[in-house]
Short mmCIF file of C-alpha atoms in Angstrom, two decimals:
data_model
loop_
_atom_site.label_atom_id
_atom_site.label_comp_id
_atom_site.label_asym_id
_atom_site.label_seq_id
_atom_site.Cartn_x
_atom_site.Cartn_y
_atom_site.Cartn_z
CA MET C 166 -64.37 7.35 -5.38
CA ALA C 167 -62.96 7.39 -2.15
CA ALA C 168 -62.58 3.55 -1.85
CA GLY C 169 -61.12 2.65 -4.91
CA LEU C 170 -58.53 5.66 -4.60
CA ARG C 171 -55.28 3.11 -2.21
CA LYS C 172 -53.71 4.49 1.51
CA ARG C 173 -50.31 6.26 0.41
CA GLY C 174 -47.36 4.87 2.98
CA PRO C 175 -45.85 7.41 4.95
CA PRO C 176 -43.85 10.39 2.65
CA GLY C 177 -40.17 8.83 4.67
CA SER C 178 -41.43 4.77 3.69
CA VAL C 179 -39.67 4.42 -0.07
CA ALA C 180 -36.82 6.46 1.15
CA GLN C 181 -35.74 4.46 3.83
CA PRO C 182 -34.80 1.80 2.00
CA ALA C 183 -32.44 3.37 -0.20
CA GLY C 184 -30.79 4.75 3.42
CA LEU C 185 -30.43 2.05 4.42
CA TRP C 186 -28.02 0.22 1.45
CA LYS C 187 -26.21 4.49 0.71
CA GLN C 188 -25.50 4.15 4.89
CA TRP C 189 -23.99 -0.15 3.37
CA LEU C 190 -22.70 0.64 0.85
CA GLN C 191 -20.80 3.77 3.08
CA ARG C 192 -19.91 1.32 6.13
CA ALA C 193 -18.78 -1.23 3.46
CA TRP C 194 -16.00 1.30 1.52
CA GLN C 195 -15.07 2.30 4.74
CA GLU C 196 -13.85 -0.79 5.91
CA CYS C 197 -12.43 -1.70 2.48
CA CYS C 198 -10.22 1.18 3.55
CA ARG C 199 -9.47 0.11 6.76
CA LEU C 200 -8.47 -3.11 5.65
CA LEU C 201 -6.05 -2.04 2.39
CA ARG C 202 -4.41 1.38 5.00
CA GLU C 203 -3.63 -0.49 8.72
CA PRO C 204 -1.17 -2.81 9.17
CA ARG C 205 -2.55 -5.22 11.06
CA TYR C 206 -4.59 -6.25 8.51
CA THR C 207 -1.65 -7.17 6.66
CA LEU C 208 -2.53 -11.10 7.62
CA LEU C 209 -5.86 -10.76 5.85
CA VAL C 210 -4.47 -9.53 2.52
CA ALA C 211 -2.15 -11.40 2.69
CA SER C 212 -3.51 -14.61 2.65
CA CYS C 213 -5.67 -13.18 -0.14
CA LEU C 214 -2.28 -12.59 -2.02
CA CYS C 215 -0.74 -15.52 -1.92
CA LEU C 216 -4.18 -17.18 -2.68
CA ALA C 217 -4.30 -15.05 -6.32
CA GLU C 218 -1.07 -16.38 -6.83
CA VAL C 219 -0.85 -18.98 -6.82
CA GLY C 220 -2.55 -18.60 -9.90
CA ILE C 221 -0.45 -15.58 -11.41
CA THR C 222 1.71 -18.06 -11.40
CA PHE C 223 0.77 -20.84 -13.15
CA TRP C 224 -0.48 -18.99 -15.61
CA VAL C 225 3.09 -18.03 -16.85
CA ILE C 226 4.44 -20.57 -16.36
CA HIS C 227 2.21 -22.36 -18.80
CA ARG C 228 1.48 -19.29 -21.13
CA VAL C 229 5.11 -17.27 -21.01
CA ALA C 230 7.83 -19.28 -23.22
CA TYR C 231 10.31 -20.64 -20.87
CA THR C 232 14.32 -18.23 -21.55
CA GLU C 233 17.29 -21.00 -21.11
CA ILE C 234 19.59 -18.57 -19.78
CA ASP C 235 21.91 -20.56 -16.60
CA TRP C 236 20.22 -23.43 -16.65
CA LYS C 237 21.80 -26.14 -18.20
CA ALA C 238 25.38 -24.36 -16.95
CA TYR C 239 23.37 -25.30 -13.38
CA MET C 240 24.14 -28.72 -14.62
CA ALA C 241 26.55 -28.90 -16.49
CA GLN C 242 28.81 -27.41 -13.55
CA VAL C 243 26.91 -30.01 -11.17
CA GLU C 244 27.10 -33.33 -13.33
CA GLY C 245 30.75 -32.24 -12.98
CA VAL C 246 31.17 -33.09 -8.95
CA LEU C 247 28.95 -35.97 -9.30
CA ASN C 248 31.30 -37.91 -12.24
CA GLY C 249 33.88 -36.85 -9.36
CA THR C 250 35.74 -33.07 -9.99
CA HIS C 251 36.07 -31.50 -6.96
CA ASP C 252 38.50 -28.63 -7.77
CA TYR C 253 36.16 -25.64 -8.73
CA THR C 254 39.45 -23.98 -12.07
CA GLN C 255 37.87 -27.32 -13.85
CA LEU C 256 34.17 -26.80 -12.87
CA GLN C 257 31.94 -25.41 -15.57
CA GLY C 258 29.15 -24.20 -17.92
CA ASP C 259 28.13 -23.51 -21.61
CA THR C 260 27.94 -19.13 -19.36
CA GLY C 261 31.74 -19.84 -17.60
CA PRO C 262 33.17 -21.46 -14.88
CA LEU C 263 31.22 -22.45 -11.34
CA VAL C 264 31.70 -19.20 -9.21
CA TYR C 265 28.99 -20.05 -6.42
CA PRO C 266 30.30 -21.24 -3.24
CA ALA C 267 29.33 -25.11 -1.81
CA GLY C 268 25.79 -25.59 -0.73
CA PHE C 269 24.48 -23.71 -4.70
CA VAL C 270 25.82 -27.04 -5.63
CA TYR C 271 24.50 -29.04 -3.37
CA ILE C 272 20.64 -27.75 -3.47
CA PHE C 273 21.46 -27.59 -7.83
CA MET C 274 22.49 -31.23 -7.06
CA VAL C 275 19.05 -32.58 -5.83
CA LEU C 276 17.02 -30.06 -8.25
CA TYR C 277 19.47 -31.89 -11.06
CA TYR C 278 17.72 -35.55 -9.68
CA ALA C 279 14.92 -33.88 -9.29
CA THR C 280 14.47 -32.89 -12.84
CA GLY C 281 15.57 -35.68 -14.53
CA GLN C 282 19.24 -35.16 -15.52
CA GLY C 283 17.91 -30.82 -15.62
CA THR C 284 15.69 -31.62 -18.36
CA ASP C 285 12.38 -31.83 -17.10
CA ILE C 286 12.77 -28.20 -16.99
CA PRO C 287 8.09 -28.17 -16.27
CA MET C 288 9.36 -29.85 -13.33
CA ALA C 289 11.98 -27.11 -12.61
CA GLN C 290 9.37 -24.66 -13.23
CA ASN C 291 6.55 -25.61 -10.76
CA ILE C 292 9.39 -26.21 -7.54
CA PHE C 293 10.60 -22.81 -8.74
CA ALA C 294 7.17 -21.79 -8.05
CA VAL C 295 6.80 -23.72 -5.11
CA LEU C 296 10.04 -21.46 -3.87
CA TYR C 297 8.08 -18.16 -4.92
CA LEU C 298 4.75 -18.54 -3.20
CA VAL C 299 7.64 -19.13 0.12
CA THR C 300 9.92 -16.21 -0.31
CA LEU C 301 6.57 -14.44 -0.15
CA LEU C 302 4.93 -15.90 2.77
CA LEU C 303 8.34 -16.14 5.11
CA VAL C 304 8.49 -11.59 3.48
CA PHE C 305 4.97 -10.79 4.45
CA LEU C 306 4.95 -12.28 7.61
CA ILE C 307 8.16 -10.11 8.73
CA TYR C 308 6.24 -7.75 7.20
CA HIS C 309 3.53 -8.15 9.51
CA GLN C 310 5.59 -8.48 12.78
CA THR C 311 7.46 -5.29 11.74
CA SER C 312 3.28 -3.67 11.16
CA LYS C 313 5.00 -0.78 9.46
CA VAL C 314 4.02 -1.51 5.99
CA PRO C 315 -0.25 -0.56 4.36
CA PRO C 316 -0.84 -3.63 3.42
CA PHE C 317 -2.50 -1.63 -0.19
CA VAL C 318 1.85 -1.40 -1.23
CA PHE C 319 0.76 -5.68 -1.09
CA PHE C 320 -0.35 -5.48 -4.72
CA PHE C 321 1.92 -3.79 -6.11
CA MET C 322 4.67 -5.96 -4.49
CA CYS C 323 2.82 -9.97 -5.42
CA CYS C 324 0.76 -8.98 -8.86
CA ALA C 325 3.21 -6.04 -10.62
CA SER C 326 6.00 -6.64 -11.22
CA TYR C 327 6.51 -9.68 -14.69
CA ARG C 328 10.19 -9.15 -13.81
CA VAL C 329 10.48 -10.63 -10.80
CA HIS C 330 7.41 -14.07 -11.68
CA SER C 331 10.29 -14.68 -14.73
CA ILE C 332 13.88 -14.37 -13.24
CA PHE C 333 11.33 -17.20 -10.41
CA VAL C 334 10.03 -18.90 -13.15
CA LEU C 335 11.21 -18.23 -16.28
CA ARG C 336 14.42 -18.57 -15.65
CA LEU C 337 15.47 -20.47 -12.94
CA PHE C 338 18.20 -17.99 -11.65
CA ASN C 339 20.12 -19.88 -7.83
CA ASP C 340 19.58 -16.10 -6.44
CA PRO C 341 15.97 -17.01 -5.60
CA VAL C 342 17.14 -19.89 -3.85
CA ALA C 343 19.02 -17.31 -1.90
CA MET C 344 16.98 -14.97 -1.12
CA ALA C 345 14.81 -17.31 0.53
CA LEU C 346 16.64 -18.58 2.69
CA LEU C 347 17.81 -15.57 3.24
CA PHE C 348 14.62 -14.09 4.40
CA LEU C 349 14.01 -17.18 6.46
CA SER C 350 16.59 -15.91 8.27
CA VAL C 351 15.82 -12.43 9.68
CA ASN C 352 12.23 -14.54 10.83
CA LEU C 353 14.21 -17.04 12.61
CA PHE C 354 15.62 -13.54 13.99
CA LEU C 355 13.00 -11.79 15.02
CA ALA C 356 11.58 -14.79 17.10
CA HIS C 357 15.40 -14.39 18.69
CA HIS C 358 16.16 -17.58 17.17
CA TRP C 359 20.09 -16.29 16.67
CA GLY C 360 21.75 -19.08 16.26
CA TRP C 361 18.92 -20.95 14.45
CA GLY C 362 19.40 -18.07 12.21
CA CYS C 363 22.73 -17.62 11.32
CA CYS C 364 22.94 -20.88 10.09
CA CYS C 365 20.42 -20.39 7.88
CA PHE C 366 22.20 -16.99 6.99
CA SER C 367 24.97 -18.38 6.00
CA LEU C 368 22.90 -21.24 4.07
CA ALA C 369 22.13 -18.20 2.41
CA VAL C 370 26.16 -17.83 1.24
CA SER C 371 27.06 -20.16 0.50
CA VAL C 372 24.75 -20.34 -2.40
CA LYS C 373 24.85 -16.91 -4.17
CA MET C 374 27.45 -14.22 -1.57
CA ASN C 375 25.80 -11.44 -2.20
CA VAL C 376 24.21 -12.45 0.63
CA LEU C 377 26.36 -11.11 2.71
CA LEU C 378 25.73 -6.58 1.53
CA PHE C 379 23.31 -8.36 4.92
CA ALA C 380 26.35 -9.06 7.28
CA PRO C 381 27.46 -5.45 8.15
CA GLY C 382 24.20 -4.79 9.40
CA LEU C 383 24.20 -8.67 10.82
CA LEU C 384 26.89 -8.01 12.86
CA PHE C 385 26.49 -4.78 13.96
CA LEU C 386 23.24 -6.15 15.26
CA LEU C 387 25.18 -9.62 16.96
CA LEU C 388 27.58 -6.27 18.55
CA THR C 389 23.83 -5.37 19.87
CA GLN C 390 22.30 -7.65 21.05
CA PHE C 391 25.56 -9.70 23.27
CA GLY C 392 28.77 -8.56 22.47
CA PHE C 393 32.21 -9.37 21.33
CA ARG C 394 32.42 -12.18 22.79
CA GLY C 395 28.94 -13.14 22.77
CA ALA C 396 28.83 -12.38 18.84
CA LEU C 397 31.77 -14.64 18.46
CA PRO C 398 29.60 -18.01 19.14
CA LYS C 399 27.48 -16.81 16.66
CA LEU C 400 30.04 -15.70 13.79
CA ALA C 401 31.96 -18.81 13.94
CA ILE C 402 27.92 -20.63 13.45
CA CYS C 403 28.07 -19.18 9.90
CA ALA C 404 31.91 -19.98 9.49
CA ALA C 405 31.45 -23.43 10.20
CA ILE C 406 28.84 -24.18 7.98
CA GLN C 407 31.06 -22.55 5.41
CA VAL C 408 34.45 -25.04 6.28
CA VAL C 409 31.75 -27.67 6.73
CA LEU C 410 30.26 -27.64 3.15
CA GLY C 411 32.85 -27.11 0.87
CA LEU C 412 34.69 -29.36 2.62
CA PRO C 413 35.32 -31.75 -0.86
CA PHE C 414 36.07 -29.21 -2.88
CA LEU C 415 39.55 -26.91 0.15
CA LEU C 416 40.79 -29.96 0.37
CA GLU C 417 41.54 -31.08 -3.75
CA ASN C 418 42.25 -27.04 -3.66
CA PRO C 419 41.89 -24.69 -1.47
CA ILE C 420 42.69 -21.34 -3.17
CA GLY C 421 40.91 -22.80 -6.62
CA TYR C 422 37.81 -23.23 -4.24
CA LEU C 423 37.41 -19.76 -3.08
CA SER C 424 38.91 -17.53 -5.70
CA ARG C 425 35.75 -18.75 -7.89
CA SER C 426 33.61 -19.39 -5.58
CA PHE C 427 34.45 -15.56 -3.39
CA ASP C 428 35.62 -13.69 -6.61
CA LEU C 429 34.99 -9.94 -5.08
CA GLY C 430 36.78 -9.02 -8.27
CA ARG C 431 35.07 -10.39 -10.25
CA GLN C 432 34.68 -8.10 -13.96
CA PHE C 433 30.77 -7.94 -15.14
CA LEU C 434 29.96 -7.56 -18.88
CA PHE C 435 28.87 -4.14 -19.43
CA GLN C 436 26.64 -4.82 -21.93
CA TRP C 437 24.15 -6.80 -18.58
CA THR C 438 24.36 -3.78 -16.46
CA VAL C 439 21.46 -2.69 -15.29
CA ASN C 440 22.75 0.38 -12.99
CA TRP C 441 25.74 2.27 -14.70
CA ARG C 442 24.51 2.17 -18.45
CA PHE C 443 25.30 5.42 -18.89
CA LEU C 444 29.20 6.09 -18.03
CA PRO C 445 31.32 4.89 -21.45
CA GLU C 446 33.14 1.23 -20.67
CA ALA C 447 36.63 1.65 -20.76
CA ILE C 448 34.84 3.50 -17.02
CA PHE C 449 32.99 1.57 -15.99
CA LEU C 450 35.92 -1.31 -16.34
CA HIS C 451 37.92 0.98 -14.77
CA ARG C 452 39.78 -0.39 -11.19
CA ALA C 453 39.60 2.92 -9.76
CA PHE C 454 36.02 3.26 -10.67
CA HIS C 455 35.29 -0.17 -8.72
CA LEU C 456 37.47 2.07 -6.14
CA ALA C 457 35.49 4.91 -5.17
CA LEU C 458 32.04 2.83 -5.46
CA LEU C 459 33.71 0.46 -2.06
CA ALA C 460 34.72 3.65 -0.31
CA ALA C 461 31.06 5.09 -0.81
CA HIS C 462 29.46 2.03 0.85
CA LEU C 463 32.06 1.92 3.17
CA THR C 464 31.67 5.81 4.79
CA LEU C 465 27.75 5.88 3.72
CA LEU C 466 27.73 2.30 6.22
CA LEU C 467 30.07 3.88 8.85
CA LEU C 468 27.26 6.87 8.80
CA PHE C 469 24.56 4.91 8.75
CA ALA C 470 25.71 2.83 11.89
CA LEU C 471 27.12 5.33 13.78
CA CYS C 472 24.91 7.62 13.24
CA ARG C 473 21.05 6.34 12.84
CA TRP C 474 21.35 2.65 14.20
CA HIS C 475 23.35 3.43 16.70
CA ARG C 476 21.81 4.92 19.60
CA THR C 477 22.33 4.82 23.59
CA GLY C 478 24.52 7.80 23.12
CA GLU C 479 27.03 6.05 23.90
CA SER C 480 30.81 5.87 22.20
CA ILE C 481 29.95 2.50 19.63
CA LEU C 482 33.12 0.77 20.72
CA SER C 483 31.07 0.42 23.43
CA LEU C 484 28.76 -2.45 21.63
CA LEU C 485 32.28 -4.21 22.01
CA LYS C 486 31.31 -4.58 25.69
CA ASP C 487 28.81 -7.09 27.42
CA PRO C 488 26.16 -5.89 27.25
CA SER C 489 25.36 -6.21 31.03
CA LYS C 490 28.29 -3.88 31.26
CA ARG C 491 26.82 -1.00 29.20
CA LYS C 492 26.34 2.28 31.20
CA VAL C 493 23.32 2.53 29.18
CA PRO C 494 21.33 -0.58 30.13
CA PRO C 495 20.12 -2.52 27.12
CA GLN C 496 16.76 -2.62 25.64
CA PRO C 497 15.18 -5.47 23.62
CA LEU C 498 16.21 -5.09 19.98
CA THR C 499 12.95 -4.37 18.44
CA PRO C 500 10.99 -5.79 14.62
CA ASN C 501 12.17 -2.77 13.25
CA GLN C 502 15.37 -1.84 14.71
CA ILE C 503 16.10 -5.98 13.54
CA VAL C 504 14.77 -5.70 9.64
CA SER C 505 15.75 -1.87 9.05
CA THR C 506 19.32 -2.69 10.12
CA LEU C 507 19.90 -5.64 7.55
CA PHE C 508 17.36 -3.84 5.04
CA THR C 509 19.03 -0.93 5.31
CA SER C 510 22.44 -2.43 5.15
CA ASN C 511 21.64 -4.25 2.21
CA PHE C 512 20.42 -1.13 0.13
CA ILE C 513 23.26 0.60 0.64
CA GLY C 514 24.87 -2.09 -1.17
CA ILE C 515 22.92 -2.65 -4.06
CA CYS C 516 23.51 1.41 -4.37
CA PHE C 517 26.81 1.09 -5.24
CA SER C 518 27.28 -2.34 -6.81
CA ARG C 519 30.04 -2.16 -9.55
CA SER C 520 27.91 -4.06 -11.72
CA LEU C 521 23.43 -4.93 -11.58
CA HIS C 522 22.38 -8.01 -14.04
CA TYR C 523 17.86 -8.08 -14.20
CA GLN C 524 18.18 -11.28 -11.48
CA PHE C 525 19.81 -8.99 -9.64
CA TYR C 526 16.50 -7.42 -9.00
CA VAL C 527 14.97 -10.14 -5.48
CA TRP C 528 17.84 -9.53 -4.11
CA TYR C 529 16.52 -6.19 -2.78
CA PHE C 530 12.84 -6.80 -4.51
CA HIS C 531 10.57 -7.60 -1.26
CA THR C 532 12.32 -4.74 0.70
CA LEU C 533 11.86 -2.53 -1.26
CA PRO C 534 8.49 -1.20 0.54
CA TYR C 535 9.89 -1.28 3.63
CA LEU C 536 12.70 1.16 3.30
CA LEU C 537 9.56 3.20 1.65
CA TRP C 538 6.82 3.19 3.92
CA ALA C 539 8.54 1.87 7.69
CA MET C 540 10.79 4.79 8.07
CA PRO C 541 8.56 7.81 6.27
CA VAL C 542 9.39 11.46 5.62
CA ARG C 543 6.16 14.26 5.16
CA TRP C 544 7.45 15.28 1.76
CA LEU C 545 7.36 11.96 0.22
CA THR C 546 3.65 11.23 0.48
CA HIS C 547 2.11 7.50 -0.43
CA LEU C 548 1.28 9.02 -4.22
CA LEU C 549 5.54 9.44 -4.61
CA ARG C 550 6.45 6.08 -3.44
CA LEU C 551 4.40 4.49 -4.96
CA LEU C 552 6.39 6.41 -8.80
CA VAL C 553 9.61 5.35 -6.79
CA LEU C 554 8.13 2.23 -6.96
CA GLY C 555 7.34 2.25 -10.98
CA LEU C 556 9.88 3.81 -12.32
CA ILE C 557 11.64 1.22 -10.34
CA GLU C 558 10.66 -1.36 -11.93
CA LEU C 559 10.38 0.03 -15.55
CA SER C 560 13.58 0.61 -15.34
CA TRP C 561 14.69 -3.15 -14.14
CA ASN C 562 11.90 -4.25 -17.36
CA THR C 563 13.48 -1.73 -20.20
CA TYR C 564 16.25 -4.26 -21.95
CA PRO C 565 18.50 -3.64 -22.56
CA SER C 566 18.63 -0.59 -20.49
CA THR C 567 19.09 2.13 -22.04
CA SER C 568 21.39 5.26 -20.35
CA PHE C 569 17.48 7.37 -19.43
CA SER C 570 16.65 4.01 -16.85
CA SER C 571 20.76 4.00 -15.35
CA ALA C 572 19.83 7.42 -14.53
CA SER C 573 16.09 6.64 -13.60
CA LEU C 574 17.42 3.87 -10.99
CA HIS C 575 20.14 5.44 -9.53
CA ILE C 576 17.84 8.80 -9.14
CA CYS C 577 15.19 6.42 -7.34
CA HIS C 578 18.08 5.45 -5.45
CA ALA C 579 18.73 8.46 -4.15
CA VAL C 580 15.82 9.28 -2.86
CA ILE C 581 15.64 5.62 -0.50
CA LEU C 582 18.27 6.51 0.85
CA LEU C 583 17.90 10.46 1.74
CA GLN C 584 14.64 8.97 3.22
CA LEU C 585 16.41 6.38 5.12
CA TRP C 586 18.49 9.45 6.21
CA LEU C 587 16.38 12.27 6.81
CA SER C 588 13.82 9.52 8.82
CA PRO C 589 12.91 10.84 11.97
CA GLN C 590 14.57 7.92 15.10
CA SER C 591 11.41 6.90 16.72
CA SER C 592 12.01 5.30 20.32
CA PRO C 593 11.51 1.83 20.42
CA LYS C 594 7.81 2.05 22.99
CA ASN C 595 6.07 -0.72 25.43
CA ILE C 596 9.00 -2.82 24.47
CA GLN C 597 7.73 -5.89 25.07
CA PRO C 598 10.11 -7.80 28.39
CA SER C 599 12.73 -9.27 25.90
CA ARG C 600 12.47 -13.33 25.46
CA LYS C 601 14.80 -15.83 26.00
CA THR C 602 17.17 -15.57 22.80
CA HIS C 603 18.96 -18.03 22.05
#
């Protein structure tokens, strides 16, 4: 009988494999959490998301119907230039006159030929899909260098925004072109190629002048880095590019070109506003309201320049001096100083815009994770930041806009502004030796 019985193993022999599996799963979970939380994994997560975005973007192109808004107008305006009309006041499209600077004309002239005089919409959508992926790559490179935003946030920046995909590949607006050039210029600033950065910045302005919202921040950075005399050549690059690109139109009708392409007093239609729907239309159109917004915009920029961006303890007028002659020895600008100044400058301008239309979302969409996570305050938890992102996305996806969606958008903007103002000033630590600037 004893011979017929099998010998039992030790009691722990069955439990041991189960214990190993449990340890392996715990370790895998910890690694995944670390991957999603730590900014040093930005490039790895970004690579995965970019691959996913290839499929998502081209799925959107083939599954969601294209909506014609401004593309035919762009092509008609470009065709007018190709036919020899260089007077901006005579260039028209289906949706109105040409109101963008000369860089827009040249870039969309290339698209005109690449898409069979603007008739090959699928080709145009594929080109804009590539532009979207390039823009994502440029944005991820910025976030990698700042190392402030946890990678899990990028899932919401990439895959969760229907509106941004729509602006790029279903509407074919010119705003994405301008923003791609802007993000390229930011990468060049981070590499301390200031001359080339100013060149790309000016090219972005030449596509659409909303990029000028970054200009106060850029001016502050140039003065900080080079002083007044040193900043002049960089500013001259920006101005020269505008003159060269606009020269054919300036020679024909300089007043017409400047008044159309850089019309700061342009009146927007109330029916398209995303941010001021809760106001009566009479107030929305009133010049006093526009002047009040401008005053608030300039005041807040000045306050941030004096109290948040300028941290040396000297008078802000010291920025006009050569850096070597300042009382406080100049320190190299860190990636976060560069990015936070530029992104904050743009965000303040958006908060006080006279009107925001749906395609304007890309003006600041890719900067929102940085503004919310790079300069955090304790009371704004991860969950609350995600809630702010979600409400902003919901506001931009509400069509037509409502009083509630507009008010929600302003509340979210106010929360971000308050965080930017209250966030602790981080003194530069472990600054690397200054690299040569160009």
